[in-house]
């Protein structure tokens, strides 16, 4: 062990915190100028280690704080860091920090940053080898000089201090004080005895007259005793009767009280059941409200769907009737159309025939008129034209005009032909498209039907899934309610368990769980109570046997428990007892083989790994059938015994027992917590499965709804396409009718064009025939005949034409009527009816009806389910309401019973109080009588039987007569005899006390003799060790010289040396008057080794210093310390001795592993130092730094040169 580092802050000249570099475990030297702070550095170390700065006042503490410029220093500390690798300081650390902090109002010590007291510090240093009786491990300035000036007697006192004789002297002083007190008490006893002797002589003269008085007084006391005894016996009998009455009333009250407790417990159970039922009622009321709402919603939905079904059915019926009517009307219309078409077909040929006939007549008229016109023209050509050429020219011009008109008409006919062809193609294309659209419409209708079927199937599937989900939801709600109830029971049981365990243990267990969780500490298994299981009937025996051991925590190793204890101590987290399995050993126990005895350990269930811990707690206890068996087993087998009721018999014979409230059983509470936790975990797992099922069904319902939405979208899309196709087909039919009408018009125009072409060609042929004929003014006979025939033919043809036109117009009117009726009325109506018929979708309506009917059935199921659930809920509510009424009635009955019990208990309490008052009165009377009997004092031997047969009345007469006679002796000193006896007893007691004091005084004198002997032995033993070390150390310091210590014993006064007369004048006796055996220690040295030895008075100053240092080294070797502090011990030495001192320090540091810290102004100690520190001072602040040996020697050389100057 050695000083490793010193840290100083605010102490004297060390204002700022300085921490020295690590000291060498051998020799360390400190150099510095005067006033730099070397001594303060040594004071700082002594401030922590020694008693130099003990019991400081405020001004003393202020003086130790740094004073200088800047802010005021309010506190200071010095911390010493020790290397404790050898464990010399009894602390389990290789490095120990000891700090002392001082302020104006505080003075504190800290060991490794933990607060300790000064006494603990001193004891710690004593155990490390720092002896209070030998403070010479610190040698400060001036200590050497004081040693050189010591007298022989003072050197003896020094040896006494080192030898520890102070203890003997203190005990001798205490013994002498006791002897003095004993002597004083002995004198007082002698004086008191003399007074008692004189008083006894006076009392002896009064005894004769007193004897007569005493005879009468004995009679009186006998009579009084008999009277008191009879009254006492009567009081005791009455007390026994009262006690019996009290016992009966108490037993009855106890039974009644137990009944009240049982009733109260039953009342609490009923209250708990009532609360649970009320909770269930609240839940059921909410369920009823929910069920009513669900039923209302279901009824609303059912009514709405029912109305929808009725509406759909009505629509279906209406549409059916409409369809029948439309079909019927269509059939009639078809017949009408067919009939009209047949009529039209009949009229059309007739009309065409009339038209052809009319055209033929017109053509004949035109042809004849042309011939007639040509004849007239030919007849008038002569008058019209002057010549043939003129005529031909005019004919040619007419022919050219006709030719041009003919060409234009042919072009127009060709154009009409092309248009008719295009219209026919367009008509054929429309027919084709309409047929394709019709096929596509049929396909769409089929797909829509399939979509509706799939949609209905998915709806059924969705309804089934939703019904399953409702059941799962209800199951989930029930499970959550059960889990909440289990958790509530767990919380209640845990609270009860917390109240059953002591507060600090409860906090400790809670802290352990948190520490293990936060710091991830394995190997902690928990308290004993959580690791065992047993039959419920053994709960009481287990709890009483274990006590607080139930909460002992089982861990694998003691290292784990030590680690946790550190955290607990740091956090102040409570108190816990650990059971490390690697340290616990199971006791070896042999159990008796009896059917009435069962080892408690065998009735416990636990992991075999924990066997040592359980054997430690329960291994020495057996369960017995009853207390008699337990008593026998405890006495014969030396085992602790316990019954199932918790009554214990210790193996040492002690018995404990009584009532044990099983309702507050810790194991029962733990069992409740364990079972509830297990059930809660199972319910939680089941709840997770239900939730997963609900989630899965939700996903499936979502998928089904998504599929339904897709089908609905597809169906809507195809339905929209079907409507569009129907519209396209209707439009196509309209276009076909339009094209057909346009085609008829085009054909008629083409026919007219062809007729005009024929007329033009005929005119051209006539003009061509007239070309080149002769221009004559008269017609030929043929022409005349033709001319006369043509007019009547024309007239006849015109009349025929009129008839034909009239007939044709009638036919045309009929044809127009038929066509108009067909196109405008019949066909359009047919199209409207067909559109109306196509708009009627019986399959869609049937699907919708089926869907609505399914919804209606589902609604019916929902209504029935809601009704059933509501009915079940109402029945459950009624059932619970009835239970509530029953429980309230039971509570009222229990309350009435409790009130009756309370009234009965109050009456019995009054009876007990009356009995108690009577008992108190009788007890007071009994005590008074007993006191009177005791006050009678000693009685005559016949007093107990002499007057027993007398009655109380006779006894009172006799007592009155005796008292009258005693009045004659009123002047007698009635206490004379008692005083005589008392004084005699006091005299004997004082004589005995005096003998005891004499014996004690003799023992004390023997003790003083022993103490004086041991003191002398200690002095001799210390002197031998110091003297031996002195010789060796002096020989090392002064080569060739020798020195010794001489013990001076007491001699006759006339033989004392004159040299020592003055020294021993005041030491002939000690403080207690005892002559000392030894009077001093003389030093005899020779520095040359030749000649006579010299005493201290004969030596020079330097030689005295060498002798003083030798004495210090001798004392240190006698009682070695771990390290030494020398403050300028070489100041007064010559160079050769300084070198010798340095070599001795170096040798001792190397050989004995002792640390030295020295200060010096001389180079010799610096040269042998292992590490050198320089103390500097600037602005009234000191610093300590490591310097080289060369710098230290240079500083010393400079300092010595300044001193010489």
Coordinates of C-alpha atoms in Angstrom, one line a residue, residues 378-811:
X378 CA -98.4 19.7 -142.5
X379 CA -101.6 21.2 -143.7
X380 CA -100.4 24.6 -142.6
X381 CA -96.7 24.3 -143.6
X382 CA -97.5 25.9 -146.8
X383 CA -98.7 29.0 -145.1
X384 CA -96.0 28.8 -142.5
X385 CA -93.0 28.2 -144.7
X386 CA -92.2 29.7 -148.0
X387 CA -90.2 26.8 -149.2
X388 CA -89.1 23.3 -148.4
X389 CA -85.8 24.3 -147.3
X390 CA -87.3 26.7 -144.8
X391 CA -89.4 24.0 -143.6
X392 CA -86.5 21.5 -143.4
X393 CA -84.4 24.0 -141.6
X394 CA -87.1 24.5 -139.1
X395 CA -87.6 20.8 -138.7
X396 CA -83.9 20.3 -138.2
X397 CA -83.9 22.9 -135.5
X398 CA -86.8 21.2 -133.8
X399 CA -85.0 17.9 -134.1
X400 CA -81.9 19.3 -132.5
X401 CA -83.9 20.6 -129.6
X402 CA -85.6 17.3 -129.2
X403 CA -82.2 15.5 -129.5
X404 CA -80.7 17.7 -126.7
X405 CA -83.7 17.1 -124.5
X406 CA -83.5 13.3 -125.3
X407 CA -79.8 13.2 -124.3
X408 CA -80.5 15.1 -121.0
X409 CA -83.4 12.8 -120.2
X410 CA -81.2 9.7 -120.8
X411 CA -78.5 11.1 -118.5
X412 CA -81.2 11.8 -115.9
X413 CA -82.4 8.2 -116.3
X414 CA -78.9 6.8 -115.8
X415 CA -78.4 8.9 -112.8
X416 CA -81.7 7.7 -111.3
X417 CA -80.5 4.1 -112.1
X418 CA -77.3 4.6 -110.1
X419 CA -79.1 6.2 -107.2
X420 CA -81.6 3.3 -107.1
X421 CA -78.7 0.9 -107.1
X422 CA -77.0 2.7 -104.2
X423 CA -80.2 2.8 -102.2
X424 CA -80.7 -1.0 -102.7
X425 CA -77.1 -1.6 -101.5
X426 CA -77.6 0.7 -98.5
X427 CA -80.9 -1.1 -97.8
X428 CA -79.2 -4.5 -97.9
X429 CA -76.3 -3.2 -95.6
X430 CA -78.9 -1.9 -93.1
X431 CA -80.6 -5.2 -93.1
X432 CA -77.4 -7.0 -92.5
X433 CA -76.4 -4.6 -89.6
X434 CA -79.8 -4.9 -88.0
X435 CA -79.6 -8.7 -88.0
X436 CA -76.1 -8.5 -86.5
X437 CA -77.2 -6.1 -83.8
X438 CA -80.2 -8.3 -83.1
X439 CA -77.8 -11.3 -82.6
X440 CA -75.5 -9.2 -80.4
X441 CA -78.5 -8.0 -78.4
X442 CA -79.5 -11.6 -77.8
X443 CA -76.0 -12.4 -76.6
X444 CA -76.0 -9.4 -74.2
X445 CA -79.3 -10.5 -72.8
X446 CA -78.0 -14.0 -72.1
X447 CA -74.8 -12.6 -70.4
X448 CA -76.9 -10.2 -68.3
X449 CA -79.0 -13.2 -67.1
X450 CA -75.8 -15.0 -66.1
X451 CA -74.4 -12.0 -64.3
X452 CA -77.7 -11.7 -62.3
X453 CA -77.4 -15.4 -61.3
X454 CA -73.8 -15.0 -60.2
X455 CA -74.8 -11.8 -58.3
X456 CA -77.6 -13.6 -56.5
X457 CA -75.2 -16.5 -55.6
X458 CA -72.6 -14.0 -54.3
X459 CA -75.3 -12.2 -52.2
X460 CA -76.2 -15.5 -50.6
X461 CA -72.6 -16.1 -49.9
X462 CA -72.1 -12.6 -48.5
X463 CA -75.2 -12.9 -46.2
X464 CA -73.8 -16.2 -44.9
X465 CA -70.4 -14.6 -44.2
X466 CA -72.0 -11.6 -42.5
X467 CA -74.1 -13.9 -40.3
X468 CA -70.9 -15.8 -39.4
X469 CA -69.1 -12.5 -38.7
X470 CA -72.0 -11.4 -36.4
X471 CA -71.5 -14.6 -34.4
X472 CA -67.8 -14.0 -34.2
X473 CA -68.3 -10.4 -33.1
X474 CA -70.6 -11.6 -30.3
X475 CA -68.0 -14.2 -29.4
X476 CA -65.3 -11.6 -29.4
X477 CA -67.3 -9.3 -27.1
X478 CA -67.9 -12.1 -24.7
X479 CA -64.2 -13.1 -24.7
X480 CA -63.2 -9.4 -24.1
X481 CA -65.7 -9.2 -21.2
X482 CA -64.3 -12.4 -19.7
X483 CA -60.7 -11.2 -20.1
X484 CA -61.5 -7.9 -18.5
X485 CA -63.1 -9.7 -15.6
X486 CA -60.1 -12.0 -15.2
X487 CA -57.7 -9.0 -15.3
X488 CA -59.8 -7.2 -12.7
X489 CA -59.6 -10.3 -10.5
X490 CA -55.8 -10.3 -11.1
X491 CA -55.4 -6.6 -10.1
X492 CA -57.5 -7.2 -6.9
X493 CA -55.5 -10.2 -6.0
X494 CA -52.2 -8.4 -6.6
X495 CA -53.3 -5.4 -4.5
X496 CA -54.3 -7.8 -1.7
X497 CA -50.9 -9.6 -2.1
X498 CA -49.1 -6.2 -2.0
X499 CA -50.9 -5.4 1.3
X500 CA -49.9 -8.8 2.7
X501 CA -46.2 -8.3 2.0
X502 CA -44.1 -5.8 3.9
X503 CA -43.6 -2.4 2.1
X504 CA -39.9 -2.6 1.7
X505 CA -40.0 -6.2 0.4
X506 CA -42.8 -5.2 -2.0
X507 CA -40.7 -2.3 -3.3
X508 CA -37.7 -4.6 -3.5
X509 CA -39.5 -7.2 -5.6
X510 CA -40.8 -4.6 -7.9
X511 CA -37.4 -3.0 -8.3
X512 CA -35.8 -6.4 -9.1
X513 CA -38.2 -7.0 -11.9
X514 CA -37.5 -3.6 -13.3
X515 CA -33.7 -4.0 -12.9
X516 CA -33.6 -7.4 -14.6
X517 CA -35.7 -6.0 -17.4
X518 CA -33.7 -2.8 -17.8
X519 CA -30.2 -4.4 -17.5
X520 CA -31.1 -7.8 -19.1
X521 CA -29.9 -9.8 -16.1
X522 CA -30.4 -13.6 -16.6
X523 CA -30.6 -16.3 -13.9
X524 CA -33.2 -14.6 -11.7
X525 CA -36.1 -17.0 -11.1
X526 CA -38.3 -15.0 -8.8
X527 CA -39.6 -15.3 -5.2
X528 CA -40.2 -18.7 -3.5
X529 CA -44.0 -18.2 -3.5
X530 CA -44.1 -17.9 -7.3
X531 CA -42.1 -21.1 -7.8
X532 CA -44.1 -23.6 -5.7
X533 CA -47.5 -25.3 -6.1
X534 CA -49.3 -27.4 -3.5
X535 CA -52.7 -28.6 -2.4
X536 CA -54.9 -25.9 -1.0
X537 CA -55.2 -27.5 2.4
X538 CA -51.4 -27.0 3.0
X539 CA -51.5 -23.3 2.2
X540 CA -51.7 -22.2 5.9
X541 CA -48.9 -24.6 7.0
X542 CA -46.6 -23.4 4.1
X543 CA -47.2 -19.7 4.8
X544 CA -46.7 -20.0 8.6
X545 CA -43.6 -22.1 8.1
X546 CA -42.0 -19.9 5.5
X547 CA -43.1 -16.5 6.8
X548 CA -41.3 -13.7 4.9
X549 CA -39.1 -16.4 3.3
X550 CA -41.9 -16.8 0.8
X551 CA -40.6 -13.6 -0.7
X552 CA -36.9 -14.7 -0.8
X553 CA -35.7 -14.4 -4.4
X554 CA -34.0 -17.5 -6.0
X555 CA -31.0 -16.8 -8.3
X556 CA -28.5 -19.0 -9.9
X557 CA -25.3 -17.5 -8.4
X558 CA -24.2 -15.1 -5.7
X559 CA -22.6 -12.9 -8.4
X560 CA -26.1 -12.2 -9.8
X561 CA -27.4 -11.2 -6.3
X562 CA -24.4 -9.0 -5.7
X563 CA -24.9 -7.2 -8.9
X564 CA -28.6 -6.7 -8.2
X565 CA -27.9 -5.5 -4.7
X566 CA -25.6 -2.8 -6.1
X567 CA -28.4 -1.5 -8.2
X568 CA -30.9 -1.7 -5.3
X569 CA -28.5 0.2 -3.0
X570 CA -27.9 2.9 -5.6
X571 CA -31.6 3.3 -6.3
X572 CA -32.8 2.8 -2.7
X573 CA -35.2 0.3 -4.2
X574 CA -36.3 -1.6 -1.1
X575 CA -35.1 -4.7 0.8
X576 CA -34.8 -8.3 -0.7
X577 CA -33.2 -11.5 0.5
X578 CA -31.6 -13.6 -2.2
X579 CA -31.0 -17.4 -2.2
X580 CA -28.1 -18.2 -4.6
X581 CA -28.4 -21.8 -5.7
X582 CA -24.6 -22.1 -5.8
X583 CA -24.3 -21.3 -2.1
X584 CA -27.5 -22.8 -0.6
X585 CA -27.0 -26.3 0.8
X586 CA -29.9 -28.6 1.5
X587 CA -29.9 -29.8 5.1
X588 CA -29.7 -33.6 5.7
X589 CA -32.8 -34.5 7.7
X590 CA -34.2 -37.9 8.7
X591 CA -37.9 -37.9 9.0
X592 CA -39.9 -40.1 11.4
X593 CA -41.8 -43.0 9.8
X594 CA -45.4 -42.4 11.0
X595 CA -48.8 -42.1 9.4
X596 CA -49.5 -39.0 11.5
X597 CA -46.4 -37.1 10.2
X598 CA -45.7 -35.9 6.6
X599 CA -42.6 -33.9 5.5
X600 CA -43.9 -30.6 4.3
X601 CA -41.3 -30.6 1.5
X602 CA -42.8 -33.7 -0.1
X603 CA -46.2 -32.0 -0.4
X604 CA -44.7 -29.1 -2.5
X605 CA -44.4 -29.1 -6.3
X606 CA -41.5 -27.2 -7.7
X607 CA -38.7 -27.6 -10.3
X608 CA -35.9 -30.0 -9.2
X609 CA -33.4 -27.2 -10.0
X610 CA -34.7 -25.3 -7.0
X611 CA -34.5 -28.2 -4.5
X612 CA -31.7 -26.6 -2.4
X613 CA -33.6 -23.4 -1.9
X614 CA -36.9 -25.2 -0.9
X615 CA -35.0 -27.6 1.3
X616 CA -33.4 -24.7 3.1
X617 CA -36.8 -23.2 3.9
X618 CA -39.1 -26.2 4.3
X619 CA -36.7 -29.2 4.8
X620 CA -36.7 -29.1 8.6
X621 CA -40.5 -28.9 9.0
X622 CA -43.1 -31.8 9.1
X623 CA -46.9 -31.6 9.0
X624 CA -48.6 -33.3 12.0
X625 CA -52.1 -34.5 12.5
X626 CA -52.6 -32.5 15.7
X627 CA -50.7 -30.6 18.4
X628 CA -50.2 -33.7 20.6
X629 CA -48.4 -35.5 17.7
X630 CA -46.5 -32.3 16.9
X631 CA -45.3 -32.0 20.5
X632 CA -44.0 -35.6 20.6
X633 CA -42.3 -35.4 17.2
X634 CA -40.6 -32.1 18.0
X635 CA -39.3 -33.6 21.3
X636 CA -38.1 -36.9 19.9
X637 CA -37.1 -36.1 16.3
X638 CA -35.9 -32.6 16.9
X639 CA -37.9 -31.2 14.0
X640 CA -40.1 -28.2 13.6
X641 CA -43.7 -29.3 13.5
X642 CA -46.9 -27.7 12.2
X643 CA -50.5 -28.6 11.9
X644 CA -52.8 -27.9 8.9
X645 CA -54.3 -25.0 11.0
X646 CA -51.0 -23.3 11.3
X647 CA -50.2 -24.2 14.9
X648 CA -46.4 -24.6 15.3
X649 CA -44.2 -26.5 17.8
X650 CA -40.5 -25.7 17.6
X651 CA -37.8 -28.3 18.1
X652 CA -36.7 -26.2 21.0
X653 CA -40.1 -26.6 22.7
X654 CA -41.8 -23.3 21.8
X655 CA -45.4 -23.3 20.7
X656 CA -47.1 -20.7 18.6
X657 CA -50.6 -20.6 17.1
X658 CA -54.0 -19.1 17.1
X659 CA -56.5 -17.9 14.5
X660 CA -55.2 -17.6 10.9
X661 CA -57.4 -15.8 8.4
X662 CA -57.4 -18.1 5.4
X663 CA -59.1 -15.5 3.3
X664 CA -55.9 -13.5 3.3
X665 CA -53.7 -16.4 2.3
X666 CA -50.8 -15.2 0.1
X667 CA -50.6 -18.6 -1.6
X668 CA -54.4 -18.5 -2.3
X669 CA -53.9 -15.0 -3.8
X670 CA -51.0 -16.2 -5.9
X671 CA -53.0 -19.2 -6.9
X672 CA -55.8 -16.9 -8.0
X673 CA -53.3 -14.7 -9.9
X674 CA -51.8 -17.8 -11.5
X675 CA -55.2 -19.4 -12.5
X676 CA -56.6 -16.0 -13.7
X677 CA -53.4 -15.3 -15.7
X678 CA -53.5 -18.8 -17.3
X679 CA -57.2 -18.4 -18.1
X680 CA -56.7 -14.9 -19.4
X681 CA -53.9 -16.1 -21.6
X682 CA -56.1 -18.9 -23.0
X683 CA -58.9 -16.5 -23.5
X684 CA -56.5 -14.0 -25.2
X685 CA -55.3 -16.8 -27.5
X686 CA -58.9 -17.6 -28.3
X687 CA -59.6 -14.0 -28.8
X688 CA -56.7 -13.7 -31.2
X689 CA -58.0 -16.6 -33.2
X690 CA -61.5 -15.1 -33.3
X691 CA -60.1 -11.8 -34.4
X692 CA -58.1 -13.5 -37.1
X693 CA -61.2 -15.3 -38.2
X694 CA -63.1 -12.0 -38.2
X695 CA -60.3 -10.4 -40.2
X696 CA -60.3 -13.4 -42.6
X697 CA -64.1 -13.2 -43.0
X698 CA -63.9 -9.4 -43.4
X699 CA -61.4 -10.0 -46.3
X700 CA -63.7 -12.6 -47.8
X701 CA -66.8 -10.3 -47.5
X702 CA -64.7 -7.5 -49.0
X703 CA -63.7 -9.8 -51.8
X704 CA -67.4 -10.9 -52.3
X705 CA -68.6 -7.3 -52.3
X706 CA -65.9 -6.4 -54.7
X707 CA -66.9 -9.2 -57.0
X708 CA -70.5 -8.1 -56.7
X709 CA -69.6 -4.6 -57.6
X710 CA -67.6 -5.9 -60.6
X711 CA -70.6 -8.0 -61.7
X712 CA -73.0 -5.1 -61.1
X713 CA -70.7 -2.8 -63.1
X714 CA -70.5 -5.5 -65.9
X715 CA -74.3 -6.0 -65.9
X716 CA -74.9 -2.3 -66.0
X717 CA -72.4 -2.0 -68.8
X718 CA -74.1 -4.8 -70.8
X719 CA -77.5 -3.4 -70.0
X720 CA -76.4 0.0 -71.3
X721 CA -75.1 -1.7 -74.4
X722 CA -78.3 -3.7 -74.8
X723 CA -80.3 -0.4 -74.7
X724 CA -78.0 1.1 -77.2
X725 CA -78.4 -2.0 -79.5
X726 CA -82.2 -1.8 -79.2
X727 CA -82.0 1.9 -80.1
X728 CA -79.7 1.1 -83.0
X729 CA -82.1 -1.6 -84.3
X730 CA -85.0 0.8 -84.1
X731 CA -83.0 3.5 -85.9
X732 CA -82.0 0.9 -88.5
X733 CA -85.7 0.0 -89.1
X734 CA -86.5 3.7 -89.5
X735 CA -83.7 4.1 -92.0
X736 CA -84.9 1.0 -93.9
X737 CA -88.4 2.5 -94.1
X738 CA -87.0 5.9 -95.3
X739 CA -84.8 4.2 -97.9
X740 CA -87.7 2.1 -99.1
X741 CA -89.8 5.2 -99.6
X742 CA -87.0 7.0 -101.4
X743 CA -86.4 4.0 -103.6
X744 CA -90.1 4.1 -104.7
X745 CA -89.9 7.7 -105.6
X746 CA -86.7 7.1 -107.5
X747 CA -88.3 4.3 -109.5
X748 CA -91.3 6.4 -110.3
X749 CA -89.0 9.2 -111.6
X750 CA -87.1 6.6 -113.7
X751 CA -90.4 5.4 -115.2
X752 CA -91.4 8.9 -116.2
X753 CA -88.0 9.5 -117.7
X754 CA -88.3 6.3 -119.8
X755 CA -91.8 7.4 -121.0
X756 CA -90.5 10.9 -121.9
X757 CA -87.6 9.3 -123.8
X758 CA -90.0 7.2 -125.8
X759 CA -92.1 10.3 -126.6
X760 CA -89.0 12.2 -127.7
X761 CA -87.8 9.4 -129.8
X762 CA -91.3 9.2 -131.5
X763 CA -91.2 13.0 -132.1
X764 CA -87.8 12.7 -133.6
X765 CA -88.9 9.9 -135.8
X766 CA -91.8 12.0 -137.1
X767 CA -89.6 15.0 -137.7
X768 CA -87.1 12.8 -139.4
X769 CA -89.8 11.3 -141.6
X770 CA -91.1 14.7 -142.6
X771 CA -87.6 15.8 -143.5
X772 CA -87.0 15.8 -147.3
X773 CA -90.8 15.5 -148.2
X774 CA -92.4 17.9 -150.5
X775 CA -94.0 21.0 -149.2
X776 CA -97.6 20.6 -150.3
X777 CA -100.7 22.6 -149.3
X778 CA -103.1 19.7 -149.2
X779 CA -103.4 16.4 -147.5
X780 CA -103.5 13.1 -149.1
X781 CA -106.7 11.0 -149.0
X782 CA -105.1 8.8 -146.4
X783 CA -104.1 11.8 -144.4
X784 CA -107.6 13.3 -144.7
X785 CA -109.1 10.0 -143.8
X786 CA -106.7 9.8 -140.9
X787 CA -107.5 13.5 -139.9
X788 CA -111.2 12.8 -139.9
X789 CA -110.7 9.6 -137.9
X790 CA -108.3 11.1 -135.3
X791 CA -110.6 13.7 -133.8
X792 CA -113.4 11.3 -132.9
X793 CA -110.7 8.8 -131.6
X794 CA -109.2 11.6 -129.5
X795 CA -112.6 12.6 -128.2
X796 CA -113.4 9.0 -127.4
X797 CA -110.0 8.5 -125.8
X798 CA -110.4 11.6 -123.7
X799 CA -113.7 10.4 -122.5
X800 CA -112.2 7.1 -121.7
X801 CA -109.3 8.8 -120.1
X802 CA -111.7 10.7 -117.8
X803 CA -113.3 7.5 -116.9
X804 CA -110.0 5.8 -116.4
X805 CA -108.7 8.7 -114.3
X806 CA -111.8 8.6 -112.2
X807 CA -111.3 4.9 -111.6
X808 CA -107.6 5.3 -111.1
X809 CA -108.1 8.1 -108.6
X810 CA -110.5 6.0 -106.7
X811 CA -108.1 3.1 -106.7

